[in-house]
Tab-separated table of C-alpha atoms in Angstrom:
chain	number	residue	atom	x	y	z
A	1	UNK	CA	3.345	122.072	8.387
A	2	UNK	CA	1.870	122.534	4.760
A	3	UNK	CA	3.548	125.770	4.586
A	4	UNK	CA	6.982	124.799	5.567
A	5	UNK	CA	7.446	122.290	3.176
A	6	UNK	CA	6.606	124.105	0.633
A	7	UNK	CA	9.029	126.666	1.944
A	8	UNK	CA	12.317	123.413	1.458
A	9	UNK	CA	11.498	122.881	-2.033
A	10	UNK	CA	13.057	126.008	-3.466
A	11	UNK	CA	16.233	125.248	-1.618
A	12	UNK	CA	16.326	121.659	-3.305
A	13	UNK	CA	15.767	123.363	-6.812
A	14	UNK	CA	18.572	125.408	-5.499
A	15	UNK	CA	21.047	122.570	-4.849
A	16	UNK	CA	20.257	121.151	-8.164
A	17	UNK	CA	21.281	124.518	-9.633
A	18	UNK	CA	24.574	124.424	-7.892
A	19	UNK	CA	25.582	121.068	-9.220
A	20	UNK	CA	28.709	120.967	-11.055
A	21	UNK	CA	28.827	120.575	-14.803
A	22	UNK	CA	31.611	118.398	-14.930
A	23	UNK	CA	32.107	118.279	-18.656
A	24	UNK	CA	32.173	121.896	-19.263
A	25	UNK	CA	34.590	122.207	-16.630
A	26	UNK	CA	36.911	119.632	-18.123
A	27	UNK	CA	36.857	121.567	-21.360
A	28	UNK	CA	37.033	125.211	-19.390
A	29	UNK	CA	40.647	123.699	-17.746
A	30	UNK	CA	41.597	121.867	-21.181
A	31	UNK	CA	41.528	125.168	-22.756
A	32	UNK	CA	42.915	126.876	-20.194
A	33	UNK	CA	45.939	124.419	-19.906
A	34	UNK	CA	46.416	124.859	-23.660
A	35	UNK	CA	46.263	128.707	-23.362
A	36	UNK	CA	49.206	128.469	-20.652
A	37	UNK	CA	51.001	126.222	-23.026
A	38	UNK	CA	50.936	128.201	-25.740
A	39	UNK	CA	51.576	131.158	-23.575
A	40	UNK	CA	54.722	129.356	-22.434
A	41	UNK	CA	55.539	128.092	-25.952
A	42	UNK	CA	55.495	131.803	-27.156
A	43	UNK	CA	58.008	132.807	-24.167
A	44	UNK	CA	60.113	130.028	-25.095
A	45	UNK	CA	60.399	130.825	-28.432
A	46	UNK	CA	60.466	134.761	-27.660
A	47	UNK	CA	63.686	133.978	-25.167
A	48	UNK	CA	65.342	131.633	-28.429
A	49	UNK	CA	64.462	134.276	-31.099
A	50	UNK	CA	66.409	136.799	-28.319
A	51	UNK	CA	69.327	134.396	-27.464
A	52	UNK	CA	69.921	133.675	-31.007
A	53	UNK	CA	69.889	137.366	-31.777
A	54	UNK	CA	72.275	137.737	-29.124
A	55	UNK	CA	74.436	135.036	-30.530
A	56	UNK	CA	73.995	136.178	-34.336
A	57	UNK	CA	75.132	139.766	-32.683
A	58	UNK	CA	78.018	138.502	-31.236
A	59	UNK	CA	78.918	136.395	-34.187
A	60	UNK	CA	78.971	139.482	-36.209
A	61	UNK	CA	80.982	141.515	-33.762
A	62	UNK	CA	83.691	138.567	-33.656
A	63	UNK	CA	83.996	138.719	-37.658
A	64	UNK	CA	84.104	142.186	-37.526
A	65	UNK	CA	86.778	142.522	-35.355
A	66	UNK	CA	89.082	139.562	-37.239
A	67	UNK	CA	88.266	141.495	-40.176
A	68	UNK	CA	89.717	144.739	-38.804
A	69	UNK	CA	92.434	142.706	-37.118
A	70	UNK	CA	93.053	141.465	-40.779
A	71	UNK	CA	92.855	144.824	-41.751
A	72	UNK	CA	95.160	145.654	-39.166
A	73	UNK	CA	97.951	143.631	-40.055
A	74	UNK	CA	97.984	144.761	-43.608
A	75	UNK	CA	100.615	147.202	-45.433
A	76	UNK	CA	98.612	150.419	-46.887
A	77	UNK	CA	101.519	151.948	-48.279
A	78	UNK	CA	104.060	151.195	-51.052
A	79	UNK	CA	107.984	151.597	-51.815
A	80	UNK	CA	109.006	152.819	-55.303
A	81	UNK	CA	112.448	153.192	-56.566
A	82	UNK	CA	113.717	154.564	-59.654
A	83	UNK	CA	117.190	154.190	-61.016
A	84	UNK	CA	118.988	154.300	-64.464
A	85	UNK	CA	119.441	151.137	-66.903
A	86	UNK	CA	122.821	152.867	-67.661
A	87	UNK	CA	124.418	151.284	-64.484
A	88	UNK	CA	124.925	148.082	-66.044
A	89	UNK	CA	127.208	149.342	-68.811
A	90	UNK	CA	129.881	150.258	-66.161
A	91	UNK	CA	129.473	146.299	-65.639
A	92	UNK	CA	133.138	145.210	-67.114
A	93	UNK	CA	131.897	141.422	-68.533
A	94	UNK	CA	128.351	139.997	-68.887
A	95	UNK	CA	129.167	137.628	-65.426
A	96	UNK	CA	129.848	141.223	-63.731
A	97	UNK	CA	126.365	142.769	-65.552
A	98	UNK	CA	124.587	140.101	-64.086
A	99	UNK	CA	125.292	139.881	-60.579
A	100	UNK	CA	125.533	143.616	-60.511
A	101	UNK	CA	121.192	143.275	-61.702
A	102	UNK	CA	120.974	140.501	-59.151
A	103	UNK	CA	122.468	143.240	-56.067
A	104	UNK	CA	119.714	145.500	-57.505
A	105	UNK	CA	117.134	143.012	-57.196
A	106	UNK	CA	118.617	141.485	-53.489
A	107	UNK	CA	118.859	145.176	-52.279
A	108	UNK	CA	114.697	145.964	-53.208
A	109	UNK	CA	113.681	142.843	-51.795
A	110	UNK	CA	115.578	142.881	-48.206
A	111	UNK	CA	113.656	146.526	-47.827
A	112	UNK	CA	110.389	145.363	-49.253
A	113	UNK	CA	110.440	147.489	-52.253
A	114	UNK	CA	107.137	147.119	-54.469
A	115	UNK	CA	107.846	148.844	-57.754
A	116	UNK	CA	111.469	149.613	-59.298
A	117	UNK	CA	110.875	151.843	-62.182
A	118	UNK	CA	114.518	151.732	-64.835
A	119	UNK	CA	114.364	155.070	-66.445
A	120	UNK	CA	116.826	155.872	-69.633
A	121	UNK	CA	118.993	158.838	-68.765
A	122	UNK	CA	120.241	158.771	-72.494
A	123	UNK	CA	117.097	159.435	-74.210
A	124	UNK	CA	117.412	156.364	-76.034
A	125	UNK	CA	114.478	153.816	-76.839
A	126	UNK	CA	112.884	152.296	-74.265
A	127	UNK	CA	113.487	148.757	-76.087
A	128	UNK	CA	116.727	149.139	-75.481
A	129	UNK	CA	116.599	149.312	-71.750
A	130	UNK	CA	114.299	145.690	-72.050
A	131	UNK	CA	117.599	144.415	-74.060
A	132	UNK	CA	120.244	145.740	-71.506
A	133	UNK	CA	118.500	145.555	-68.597
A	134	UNK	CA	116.122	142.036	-69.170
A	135	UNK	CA	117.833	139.886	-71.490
A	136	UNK	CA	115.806	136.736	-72.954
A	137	UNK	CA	118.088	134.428	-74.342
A	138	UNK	CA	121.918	134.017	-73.996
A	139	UNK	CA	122.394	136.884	-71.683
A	140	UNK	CA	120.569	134.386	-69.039
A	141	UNK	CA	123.550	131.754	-68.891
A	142	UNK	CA	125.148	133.492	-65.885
A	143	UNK	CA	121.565	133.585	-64.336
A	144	UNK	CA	122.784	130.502	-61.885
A	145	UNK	CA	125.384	132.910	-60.445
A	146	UNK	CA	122.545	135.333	-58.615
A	147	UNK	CA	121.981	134.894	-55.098
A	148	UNK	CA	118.489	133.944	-54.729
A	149	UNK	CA	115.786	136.962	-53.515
A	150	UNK	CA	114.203	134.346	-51.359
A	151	UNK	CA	111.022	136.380	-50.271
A	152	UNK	CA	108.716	135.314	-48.883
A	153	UNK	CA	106.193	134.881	-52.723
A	154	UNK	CA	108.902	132.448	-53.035
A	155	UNK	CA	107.854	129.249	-51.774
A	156	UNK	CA	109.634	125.794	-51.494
A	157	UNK	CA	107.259	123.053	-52.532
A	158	UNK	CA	106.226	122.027	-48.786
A	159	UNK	CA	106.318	125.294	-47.474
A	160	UNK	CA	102.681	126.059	-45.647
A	161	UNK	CA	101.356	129.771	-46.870
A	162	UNK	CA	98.307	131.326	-46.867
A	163	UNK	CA	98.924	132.247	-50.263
A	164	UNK	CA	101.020	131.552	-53.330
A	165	UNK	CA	101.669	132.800	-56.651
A	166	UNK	CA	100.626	130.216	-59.581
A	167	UNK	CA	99.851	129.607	-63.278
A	168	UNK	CA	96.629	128.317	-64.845
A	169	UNK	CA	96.940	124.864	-66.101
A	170	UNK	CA	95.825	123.871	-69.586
A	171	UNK	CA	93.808	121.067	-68.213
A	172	UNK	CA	90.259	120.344	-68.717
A	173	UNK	CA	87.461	120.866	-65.648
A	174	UNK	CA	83.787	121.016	-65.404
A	175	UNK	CA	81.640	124.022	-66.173
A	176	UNK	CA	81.288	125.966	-63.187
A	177	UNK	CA	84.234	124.211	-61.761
A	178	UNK	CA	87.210	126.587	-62.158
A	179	UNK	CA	90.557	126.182	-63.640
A	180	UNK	CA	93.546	124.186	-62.439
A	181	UNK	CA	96.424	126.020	-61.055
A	182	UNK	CA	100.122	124.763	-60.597
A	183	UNK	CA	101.386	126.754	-57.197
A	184	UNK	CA	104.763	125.102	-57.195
A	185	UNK	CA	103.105	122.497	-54.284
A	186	UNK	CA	102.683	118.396	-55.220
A	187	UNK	CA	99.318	119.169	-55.280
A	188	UNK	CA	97.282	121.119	-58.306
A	189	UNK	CA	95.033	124.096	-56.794
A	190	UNK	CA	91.903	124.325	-58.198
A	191	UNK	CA	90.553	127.878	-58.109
A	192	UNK	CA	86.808	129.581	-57.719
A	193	UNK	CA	87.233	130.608	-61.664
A	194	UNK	CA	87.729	129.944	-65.434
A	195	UNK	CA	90.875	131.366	-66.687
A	196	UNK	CA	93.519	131.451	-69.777
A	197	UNK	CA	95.711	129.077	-69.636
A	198	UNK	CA	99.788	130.585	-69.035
A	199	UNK	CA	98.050	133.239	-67.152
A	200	UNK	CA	100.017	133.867	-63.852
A	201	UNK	CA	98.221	134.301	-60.651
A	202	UNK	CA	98.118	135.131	-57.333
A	203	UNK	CA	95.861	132.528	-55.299
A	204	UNK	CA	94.304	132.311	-51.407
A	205	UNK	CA	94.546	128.703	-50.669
A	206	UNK	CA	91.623	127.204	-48.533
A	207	UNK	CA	92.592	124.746	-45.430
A	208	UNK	CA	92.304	121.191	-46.842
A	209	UNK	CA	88.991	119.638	-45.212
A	210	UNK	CA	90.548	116.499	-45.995
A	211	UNK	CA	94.348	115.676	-46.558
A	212	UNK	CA	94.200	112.935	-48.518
A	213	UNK	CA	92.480	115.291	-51.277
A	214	UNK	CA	94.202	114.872	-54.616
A	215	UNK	CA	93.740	118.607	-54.965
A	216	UNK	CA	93.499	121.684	-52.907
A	217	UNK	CA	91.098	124.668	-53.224
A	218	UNK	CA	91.860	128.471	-53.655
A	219	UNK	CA	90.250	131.587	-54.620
A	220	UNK	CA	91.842	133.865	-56.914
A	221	UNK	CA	92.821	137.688	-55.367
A	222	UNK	CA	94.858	140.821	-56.567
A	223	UNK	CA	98.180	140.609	-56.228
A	224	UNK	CA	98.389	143.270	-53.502
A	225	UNK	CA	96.006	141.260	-51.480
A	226	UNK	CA	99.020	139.881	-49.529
A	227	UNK	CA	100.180	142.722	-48.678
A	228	UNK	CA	96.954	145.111	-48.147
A	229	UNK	CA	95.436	142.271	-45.963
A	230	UNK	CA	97.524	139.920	-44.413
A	231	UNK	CA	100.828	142.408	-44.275
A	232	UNK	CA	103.404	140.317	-46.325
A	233	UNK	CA	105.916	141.062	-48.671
A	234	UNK	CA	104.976	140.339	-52.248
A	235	UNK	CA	107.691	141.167	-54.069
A	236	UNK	CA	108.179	143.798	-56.804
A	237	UNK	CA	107.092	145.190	-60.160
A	238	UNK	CA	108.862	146.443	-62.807
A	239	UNK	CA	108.466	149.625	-64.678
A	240	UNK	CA	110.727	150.610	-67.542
A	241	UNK	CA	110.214	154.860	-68.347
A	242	UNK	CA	111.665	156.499	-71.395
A	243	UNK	CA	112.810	159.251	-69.466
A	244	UNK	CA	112.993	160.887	-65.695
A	245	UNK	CA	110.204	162.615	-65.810
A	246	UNK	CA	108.039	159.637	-67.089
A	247	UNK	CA	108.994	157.883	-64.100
A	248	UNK	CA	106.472	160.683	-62.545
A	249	UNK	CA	104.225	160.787	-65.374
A	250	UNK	CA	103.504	156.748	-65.888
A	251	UNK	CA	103.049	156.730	-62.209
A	252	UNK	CA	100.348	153.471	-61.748
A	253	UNK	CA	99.188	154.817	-58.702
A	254	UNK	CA	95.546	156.755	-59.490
A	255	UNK	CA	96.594	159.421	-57.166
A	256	UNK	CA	100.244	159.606	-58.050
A	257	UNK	CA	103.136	159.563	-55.717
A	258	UNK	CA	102.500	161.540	-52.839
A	259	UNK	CA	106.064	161.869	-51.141
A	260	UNK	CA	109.601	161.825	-53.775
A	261	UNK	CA	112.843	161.810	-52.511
A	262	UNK	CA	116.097	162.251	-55.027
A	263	UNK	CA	118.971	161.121	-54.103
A	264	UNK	CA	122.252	163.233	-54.224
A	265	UNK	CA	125.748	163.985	-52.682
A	266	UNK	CA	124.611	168.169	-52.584
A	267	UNK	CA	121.088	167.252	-51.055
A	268	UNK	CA	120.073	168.067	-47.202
A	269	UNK	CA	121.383	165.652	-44.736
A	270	UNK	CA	118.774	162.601	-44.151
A	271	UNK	CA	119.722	162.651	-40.837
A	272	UNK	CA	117.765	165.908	-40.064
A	273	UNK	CA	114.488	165.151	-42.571
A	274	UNK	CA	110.825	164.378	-40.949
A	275	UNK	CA	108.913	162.556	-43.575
A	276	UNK	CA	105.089	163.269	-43.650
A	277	UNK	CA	102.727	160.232	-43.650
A	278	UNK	CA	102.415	158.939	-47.031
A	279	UNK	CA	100.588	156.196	-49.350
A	280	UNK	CA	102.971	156.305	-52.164
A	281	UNK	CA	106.428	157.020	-51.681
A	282	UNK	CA	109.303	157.291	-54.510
A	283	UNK	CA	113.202	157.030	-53.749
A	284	UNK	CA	114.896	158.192	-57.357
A	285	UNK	CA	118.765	157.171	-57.631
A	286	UNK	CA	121.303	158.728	-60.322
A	287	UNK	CA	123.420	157.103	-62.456
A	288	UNK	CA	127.611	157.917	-63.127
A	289	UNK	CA	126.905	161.604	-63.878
A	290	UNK	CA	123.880	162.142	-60.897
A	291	UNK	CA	120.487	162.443	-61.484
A	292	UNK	CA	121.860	166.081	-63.221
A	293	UNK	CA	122.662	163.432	-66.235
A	294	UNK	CA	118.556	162.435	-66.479
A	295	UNK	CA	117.720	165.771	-66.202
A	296	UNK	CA	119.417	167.452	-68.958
A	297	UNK	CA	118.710	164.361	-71.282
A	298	UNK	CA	114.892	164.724	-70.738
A	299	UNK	CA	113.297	166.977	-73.213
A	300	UNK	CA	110.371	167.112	-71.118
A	301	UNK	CA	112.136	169.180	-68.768
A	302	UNK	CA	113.125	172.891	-68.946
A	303	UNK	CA	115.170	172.719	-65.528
A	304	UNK	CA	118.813	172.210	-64.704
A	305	UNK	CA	118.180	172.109	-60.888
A	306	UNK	CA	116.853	168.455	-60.342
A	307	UNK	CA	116.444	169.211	-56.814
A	308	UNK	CA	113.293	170.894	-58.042
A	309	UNK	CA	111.745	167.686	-59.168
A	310	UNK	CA	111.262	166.033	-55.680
A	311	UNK	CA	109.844	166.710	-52.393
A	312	UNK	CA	112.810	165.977	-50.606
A	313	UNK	CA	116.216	166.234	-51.913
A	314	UNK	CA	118.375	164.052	-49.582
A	315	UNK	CA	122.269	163.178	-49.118
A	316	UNK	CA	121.663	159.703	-47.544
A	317	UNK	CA	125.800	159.151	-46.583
A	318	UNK	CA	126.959	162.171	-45.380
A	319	UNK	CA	130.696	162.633	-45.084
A	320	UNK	CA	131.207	159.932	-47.224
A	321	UNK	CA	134.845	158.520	-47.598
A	322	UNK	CA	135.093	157.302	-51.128
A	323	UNK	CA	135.004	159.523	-54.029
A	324	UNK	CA	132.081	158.263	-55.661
A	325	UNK	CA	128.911	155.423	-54.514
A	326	UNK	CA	127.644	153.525	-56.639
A	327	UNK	CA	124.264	153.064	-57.588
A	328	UNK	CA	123.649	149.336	-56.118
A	329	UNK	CA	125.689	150.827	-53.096
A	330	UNK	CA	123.740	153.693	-52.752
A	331	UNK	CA	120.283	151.781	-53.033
A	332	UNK	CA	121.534	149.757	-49.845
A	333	UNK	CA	122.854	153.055	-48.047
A	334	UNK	CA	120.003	155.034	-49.013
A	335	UNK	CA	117.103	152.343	-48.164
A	336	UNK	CA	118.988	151.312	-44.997
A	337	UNK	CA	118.934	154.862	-43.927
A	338	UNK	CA	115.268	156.079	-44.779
A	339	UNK	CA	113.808	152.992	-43.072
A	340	UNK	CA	113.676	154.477	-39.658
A	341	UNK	CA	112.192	157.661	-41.081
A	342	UNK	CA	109.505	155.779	-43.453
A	343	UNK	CA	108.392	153.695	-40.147
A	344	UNK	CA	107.948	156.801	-38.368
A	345	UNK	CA	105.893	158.663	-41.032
A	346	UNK	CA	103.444	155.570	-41.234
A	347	UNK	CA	102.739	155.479	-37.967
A	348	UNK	CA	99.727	157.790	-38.803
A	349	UNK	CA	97.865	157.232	-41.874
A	350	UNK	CA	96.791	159.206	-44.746
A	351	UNK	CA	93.314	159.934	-45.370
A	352	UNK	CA	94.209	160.241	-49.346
């Protein structure tokens, strides 16, 4: 009997071994609930940092491809003609002079011209072309007789654009602020920077965040923004040369004009010619005497042959039935006639 109750007492030492620790074991699942929170934290914020990834990707994509739509839509070429100041002296009265620069200025703006370059066939001063062909004072009484150009940098004072052309206001703003802008709109623009006064520009307007505004917001771009961005006509330039070949010379393009066309009764049908794509393309018109007149006038030239001067050297009318075209008529016939052939060419892109 002795001996078998000493043989139970181990197993009650063993029981007492085996007895739970409560309090450690509370702590043991404590920190191994907050381990499997923090675990499940880290996925959660793992699976945001991914889904806003994914979101910031896509966001990006999206402005990418409005920007190239922008892109898309723009106009990366441009439309230069050149044409003699001497066509207003066959102009019979001032009235006649006039509208006859008004047709001009009608006929480049229906066909989206961007630069019309008056060259001085005479070899005469260039100052005289600004008096003949831009008057300032009285000759601008018979101004009200023009047919407005009404394109589309021409706004009417309610008219909803993305952009418009304006002058900087000599108005007092806050340092940082910008200048004040006058658009043509019953509301003043104020733009993202300090300018002169007088100076003219050409302004992206900002959608009002709240009509009742006293003034709307714009950014000031280049004036070919319109047109390299959103693809709109804005209007022409104006060049005046000294001669023919300083219509080619004082070209403003960096890389020139890469396509010239004269214009002429003894050119190559235009009903036959394949233009090549182009950035920069220049139409040059004659005056009474042809664009033979300009050449032998130019003492920059030693040719007689002006078909020499151009790439192309077109007869836009063939079999024509009057005598002679004018130049204002032959600007319409000519422009009227290339357009199909200019589309095609731009169709593809230059890499220049």
């Amino acid at each position: 009997m002795a001996d078998g109750s000493e043989a139970k007492r181990p197993k009650g030492v063993q029981v007492e071994d085996r007895k739970v620790n409560w309090r450690r074991w509370k702590q043991e699942r404590k920190a191994e609930k907050k381990k499997w929170k923090e675990l499940n934290l880290l996925k959660k914020l793992e699976k945001q940092r991914v889904r806003e990834l994914a979101e910031k990707q896509a966001e990006e994509e999206q402005q990418q491809q409005q920007q190239e739509e922008e892109e898309d839509k723009g106009r990366h070429y441009t439309l230069s003609v050149a044409l003699p100041g001497s066509i207003l002296n066959n102009a019979q009265s001032l009235e006649l002079r006039t509208y006859l620069a008004g047709q001009i200025a009608r006929a480049c703006a229906i066909f989206c011209v961007d630069e019309i370059v008056v060259f001085d066939e005479h070899g005469e001063d260039a100052k005289y072309l600004r008096k003949s062909f831009f008057p300032k004072h009285g000759d601008l009484q018979f101004a009200g007789l023009l047919n407005p150009l009404d394109s589309p940098h021409h706004m009417r004072v309610d008219e909803d654009s993305e952009y418009r052309e304006g002058v900087v206001l000599d108005r007092p703003s806050k340092p940082g602020r910008g200048s004040f802008v006058n658009c043509g709109m019953k509301k003043e623009v104020q733009i993202d920077k300090q300018l002169k006064p007088g100076l003219r520009v050409t302004v992206r307007l900002q959608e009002p965040q709240n009509p009742e505004t006293k003034v709307r917001k714009g950014t000031v771009v280049s004036s070919h923004h319109p047109r390299t961005v959103s693809g709109l006509y804005w209007g022409y330039s104006v060049r005046l040369a000294s001669c023919l070949s300083a219509v080619f010379s004082e070209c403003p393009f960096k890389e020139g004009y890469d396509v010239s066309i004269g214009t002429s009764e003894r050119g190559n049908s235009v009903d036959q010619v394949t233009l090549p794509s182009f950035r920069h393309m220049l139409v040059v018109f004659g005056g009474l005497q042809g664009l033979e007149a300009g050449v032998d006038a130019d003492p920059n030239l030693e040719v007689t042959d002006p078909s020499v001067l151009f790439d192309f050297y077109l007869n836009t009318c063939p079999s024509q039935g009057s005598r002679t075209i004018r130049t204002e008529e032959a600007l319409l016939i000519s422009l009227s006639a290339l357009r199909p052939h200019i589309d095609e060419a731009v169709k593809t892109p230059t890499d220049s």
